[in-house]
Tab-separated table of C-alpha atoms in Angstrom:
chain	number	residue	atom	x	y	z
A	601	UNK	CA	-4.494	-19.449	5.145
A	602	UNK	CA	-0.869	-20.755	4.729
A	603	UNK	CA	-0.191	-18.030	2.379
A	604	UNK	CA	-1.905	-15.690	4.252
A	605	UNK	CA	0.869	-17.410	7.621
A	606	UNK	CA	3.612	-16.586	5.151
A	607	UNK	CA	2.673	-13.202	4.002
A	608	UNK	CA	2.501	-11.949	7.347
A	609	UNK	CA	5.492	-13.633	8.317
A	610	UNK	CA	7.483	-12.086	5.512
A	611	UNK	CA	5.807	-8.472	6.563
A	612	UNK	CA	8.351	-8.357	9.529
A	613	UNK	CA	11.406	-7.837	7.596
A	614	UNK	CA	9.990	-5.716	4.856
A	615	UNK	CA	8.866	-3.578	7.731
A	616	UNK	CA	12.657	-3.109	8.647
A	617	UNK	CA	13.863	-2.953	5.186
A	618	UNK	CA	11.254	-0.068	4.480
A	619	UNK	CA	12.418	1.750	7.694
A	620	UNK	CA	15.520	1.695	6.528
A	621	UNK	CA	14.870	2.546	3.073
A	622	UNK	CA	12.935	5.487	4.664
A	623	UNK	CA	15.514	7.027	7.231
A	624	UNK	CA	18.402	6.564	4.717
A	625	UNK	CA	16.668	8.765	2.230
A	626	UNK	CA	18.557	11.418	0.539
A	627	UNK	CA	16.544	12.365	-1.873
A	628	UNK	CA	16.341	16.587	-2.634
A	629	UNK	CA	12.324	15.839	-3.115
A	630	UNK	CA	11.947	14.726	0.878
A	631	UNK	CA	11.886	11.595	2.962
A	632	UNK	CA	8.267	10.349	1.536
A	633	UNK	CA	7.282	11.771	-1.834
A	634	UNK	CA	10.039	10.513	-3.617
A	635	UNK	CA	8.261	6.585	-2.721
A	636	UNK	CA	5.036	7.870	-4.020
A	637	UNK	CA	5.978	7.677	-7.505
A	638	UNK	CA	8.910	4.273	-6.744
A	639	UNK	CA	6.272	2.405	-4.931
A	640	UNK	CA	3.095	3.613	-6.376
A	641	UNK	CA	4.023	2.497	-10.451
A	642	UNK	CA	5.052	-0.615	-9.220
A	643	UNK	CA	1.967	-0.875	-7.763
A	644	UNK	CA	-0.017	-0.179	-9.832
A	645	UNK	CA	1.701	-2.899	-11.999
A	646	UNK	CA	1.765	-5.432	-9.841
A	647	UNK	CA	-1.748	-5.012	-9.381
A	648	UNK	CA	-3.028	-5.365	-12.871
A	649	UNK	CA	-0.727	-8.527	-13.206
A	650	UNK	CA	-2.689	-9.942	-10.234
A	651	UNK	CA	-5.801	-9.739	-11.900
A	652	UNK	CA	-4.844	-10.852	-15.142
A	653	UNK	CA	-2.998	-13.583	-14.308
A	654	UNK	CA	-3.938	-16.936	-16.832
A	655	UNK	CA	-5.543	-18.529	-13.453
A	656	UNK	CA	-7.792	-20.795	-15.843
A	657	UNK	CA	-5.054	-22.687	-17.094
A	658	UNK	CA	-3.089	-22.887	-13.971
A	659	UNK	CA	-2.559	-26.015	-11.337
A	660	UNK	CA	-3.436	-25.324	-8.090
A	661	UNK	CA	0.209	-25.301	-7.077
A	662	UNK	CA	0.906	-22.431	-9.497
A	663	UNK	CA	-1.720	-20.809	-8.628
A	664	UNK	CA	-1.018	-20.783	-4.860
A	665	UNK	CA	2.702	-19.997	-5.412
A	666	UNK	CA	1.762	-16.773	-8.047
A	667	UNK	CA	-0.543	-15.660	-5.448
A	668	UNK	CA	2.070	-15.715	-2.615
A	669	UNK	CA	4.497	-13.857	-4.546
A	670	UNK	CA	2.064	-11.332	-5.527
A	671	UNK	CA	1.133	-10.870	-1.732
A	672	UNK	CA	4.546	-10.342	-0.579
A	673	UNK	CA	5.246	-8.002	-3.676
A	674	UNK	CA	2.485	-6.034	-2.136
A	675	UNK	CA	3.603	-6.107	1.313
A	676	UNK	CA	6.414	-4.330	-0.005
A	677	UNK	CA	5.106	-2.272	-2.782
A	678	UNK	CA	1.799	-1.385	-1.420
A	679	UNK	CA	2.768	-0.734	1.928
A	680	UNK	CA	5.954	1.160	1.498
A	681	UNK	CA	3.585	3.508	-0.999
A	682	UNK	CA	0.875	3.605	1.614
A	683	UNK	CA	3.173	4.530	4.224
A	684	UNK	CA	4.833	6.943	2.595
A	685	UNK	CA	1.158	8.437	1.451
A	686	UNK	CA	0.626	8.787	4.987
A	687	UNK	CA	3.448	10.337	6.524
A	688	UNK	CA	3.311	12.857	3.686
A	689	UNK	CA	0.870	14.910	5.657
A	690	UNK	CA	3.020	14.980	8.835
A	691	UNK	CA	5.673	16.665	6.836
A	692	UNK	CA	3.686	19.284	4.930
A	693	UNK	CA	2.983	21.897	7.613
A	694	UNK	CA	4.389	22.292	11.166
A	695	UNK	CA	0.601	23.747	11.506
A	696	UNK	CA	-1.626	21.362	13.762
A	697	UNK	CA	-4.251	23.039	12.101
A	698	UNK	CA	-3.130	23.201	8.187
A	699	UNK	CA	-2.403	18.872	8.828
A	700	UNK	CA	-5.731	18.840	10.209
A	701	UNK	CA	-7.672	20.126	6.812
A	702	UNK	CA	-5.570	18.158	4.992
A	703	UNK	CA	-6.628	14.692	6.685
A	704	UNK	CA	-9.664	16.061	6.623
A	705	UNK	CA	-9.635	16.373	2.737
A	706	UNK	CA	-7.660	13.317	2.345
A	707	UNK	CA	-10.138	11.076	4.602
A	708	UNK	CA	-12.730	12.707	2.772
A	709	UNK	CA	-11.366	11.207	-0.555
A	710	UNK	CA	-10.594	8.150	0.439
A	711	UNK	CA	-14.333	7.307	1.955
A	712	UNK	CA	-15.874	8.495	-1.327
A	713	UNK	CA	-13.924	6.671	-3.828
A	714	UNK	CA	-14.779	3.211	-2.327
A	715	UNK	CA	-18.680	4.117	-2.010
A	716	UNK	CA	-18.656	5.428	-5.770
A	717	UNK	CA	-17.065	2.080	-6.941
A	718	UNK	CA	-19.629	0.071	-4.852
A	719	UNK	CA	-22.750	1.737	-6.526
A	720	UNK	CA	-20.874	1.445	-10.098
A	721	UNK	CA	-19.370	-2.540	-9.758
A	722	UNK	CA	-22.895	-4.458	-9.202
A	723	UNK	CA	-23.920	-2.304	-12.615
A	724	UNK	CA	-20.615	-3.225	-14.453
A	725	UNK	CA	-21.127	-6.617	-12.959
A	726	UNK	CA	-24.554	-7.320	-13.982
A	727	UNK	CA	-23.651	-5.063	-17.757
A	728	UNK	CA	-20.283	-8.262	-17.853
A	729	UNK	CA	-21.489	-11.931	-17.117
A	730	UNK	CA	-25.223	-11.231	-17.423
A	731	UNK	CA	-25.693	-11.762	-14.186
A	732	UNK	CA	-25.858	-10.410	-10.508
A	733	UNK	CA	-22.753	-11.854	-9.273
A	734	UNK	CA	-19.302	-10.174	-7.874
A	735	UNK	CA	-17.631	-13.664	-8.018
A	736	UNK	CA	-16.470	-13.111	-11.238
A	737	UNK	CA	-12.884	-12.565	-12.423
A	738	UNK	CA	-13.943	-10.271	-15.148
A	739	UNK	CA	-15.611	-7.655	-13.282
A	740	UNK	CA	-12.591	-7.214	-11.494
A	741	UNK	CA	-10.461	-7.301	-14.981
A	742	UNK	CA	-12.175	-4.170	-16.231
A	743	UNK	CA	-12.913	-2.519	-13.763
A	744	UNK	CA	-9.657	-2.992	-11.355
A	745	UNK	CA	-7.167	-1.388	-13.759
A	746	UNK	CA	-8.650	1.861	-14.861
A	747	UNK	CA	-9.278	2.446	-10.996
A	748	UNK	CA	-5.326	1.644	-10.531
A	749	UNK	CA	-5.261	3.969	-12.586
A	750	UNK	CA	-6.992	6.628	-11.654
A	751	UNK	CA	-5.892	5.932	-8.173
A	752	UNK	CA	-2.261	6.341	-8.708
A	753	UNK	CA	-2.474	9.840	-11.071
A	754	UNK	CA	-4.179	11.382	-8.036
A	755	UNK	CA	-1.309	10.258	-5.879
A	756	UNK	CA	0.672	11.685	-8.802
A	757	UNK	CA	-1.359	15.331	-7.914
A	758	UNK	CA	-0.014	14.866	-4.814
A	759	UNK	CA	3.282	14.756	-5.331
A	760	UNK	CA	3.709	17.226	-7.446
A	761	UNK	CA	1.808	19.429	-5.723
A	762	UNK	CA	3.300	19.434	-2.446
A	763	UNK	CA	6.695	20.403	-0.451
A	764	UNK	CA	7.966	18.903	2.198
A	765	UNK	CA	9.060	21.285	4.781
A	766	UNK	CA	11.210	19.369	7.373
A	767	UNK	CA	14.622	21.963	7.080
A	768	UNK	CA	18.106	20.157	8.521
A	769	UNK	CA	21.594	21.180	7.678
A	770	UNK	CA	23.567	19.577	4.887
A	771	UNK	CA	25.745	18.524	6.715
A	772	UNK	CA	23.731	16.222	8.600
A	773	UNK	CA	24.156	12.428	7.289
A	774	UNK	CA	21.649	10.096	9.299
A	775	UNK	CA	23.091	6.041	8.706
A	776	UNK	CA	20.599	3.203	10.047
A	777	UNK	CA	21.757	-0.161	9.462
A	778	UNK	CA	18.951	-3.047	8.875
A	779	UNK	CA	19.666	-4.497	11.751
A	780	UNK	CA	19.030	-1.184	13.419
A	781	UNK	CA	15.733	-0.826	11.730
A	782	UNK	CA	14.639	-4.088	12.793
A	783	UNK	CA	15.663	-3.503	16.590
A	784	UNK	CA	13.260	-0.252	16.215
A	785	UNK	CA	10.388	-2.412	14.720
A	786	UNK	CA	10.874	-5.172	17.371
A	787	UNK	CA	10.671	-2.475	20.197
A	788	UNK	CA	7.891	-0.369	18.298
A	789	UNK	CA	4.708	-1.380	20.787
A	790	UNK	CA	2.354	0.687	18.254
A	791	UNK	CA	3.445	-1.786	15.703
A	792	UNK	CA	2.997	-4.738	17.764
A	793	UNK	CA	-0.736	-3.388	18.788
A	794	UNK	CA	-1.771	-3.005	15.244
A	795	UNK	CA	0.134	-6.344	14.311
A	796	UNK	CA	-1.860	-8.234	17.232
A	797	UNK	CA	-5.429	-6.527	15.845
A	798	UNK	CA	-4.539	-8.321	12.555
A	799	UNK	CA	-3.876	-11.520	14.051
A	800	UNK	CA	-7.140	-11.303	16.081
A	801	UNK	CA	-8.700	-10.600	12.617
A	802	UNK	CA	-7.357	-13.906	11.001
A	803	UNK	CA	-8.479	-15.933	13.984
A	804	UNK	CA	-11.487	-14.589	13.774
A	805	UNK	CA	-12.330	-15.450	10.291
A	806	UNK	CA	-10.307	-18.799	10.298
């Protein structure tokens, strides 16, 4: 739960960094898709290292301080490549209707995979340690990285397979300092909401 305290803590500057990051792109391939490939191999990465790490041999310091690092490299990572994932669709159409189907689709997607990978990881499971357990590091080392994986070359579909089509003149240079960014996060009540439902959360299951 202390890591968990710190993770979150360290979520409110990343927040502002990403913001930044974000309205400071110039990038010719938009203002998200460009972070689907920067924050999704990463990742990806990142992930696999997580599961993989030599947590047998490890003290329990080094364990906790591995896993903290790891947390706040996702809080980064993850969440800049989720966010930008998400936006994506509010920049593909200026069509209510065309961002609708693609939700739609992409909702679709995204329920599936999860209920495919929790009739498959019991089998996997039981096919691993002989056993029916999920509390086993080694289901999640074979099965975890081929769904990275898989994960991140259908994020890959998406990017190449999409346009951005938010038009401004050249000559149009948008600066945001950090401290900027993090005024904007500070005063953002939607973030503050969502914050406070993930608070209740860890009160909840502390």
């Amino acid at each position: 739960y202390v890591i968990y305290i710190i993770s979150v803590l360290s979520g409110f500057p990343l927040t502002a960094l990403r913001a930044r990051m974000i309205d400071n792109c110039k990038s010719s391939k938009g203002k998200y898709r460009p972070y689907i490939l920067s924050m999704g191999i990463p990742t990806v990465i990142l992930g696999i290292m997580f599961i993989w790490m030599p947590y047998e041999s490890m003290t329990l310091v080094s364990k906790c301080v591995a896993v903290l690092l790891f947390n706040i490299g996702f809080q980064f990572f993850y969440n800049f490549y989720t966010d930008a994932y998400d936006s994506l669709i509010n920049v593909l159409s200026p069509n209510t209707i065309e961002r609708t189907d693609v939700y739609a689709v992409k909702a679709v997607i995204e329920n599936l995979s999860p209920s495919i990978a929790n009739i498959f990881l019991p089998i996997v499971a039981k096919i691993i340690t002989g056993d029916n357990t999920l509390y086993d590091l080694r289901v999640y080392r074979y099965l975890y990285p081929p769904m990275l994986i898989i994960g991140f070359l259908i994020s890959v579909l998406v990017y190449v397979n999409t346009e951005e089509r938010i038009v401004q003149p050249g000559c149009r240079v948008i600066r945001i300092s950090f401290i900027d960014a993090f005024r904007a996060v500070v005063k953002n009540k939607y973030f503050w909401i969502i914050s406070l439902a993930g608070w209740v959360g860890f009160l909840e299951g502390s």
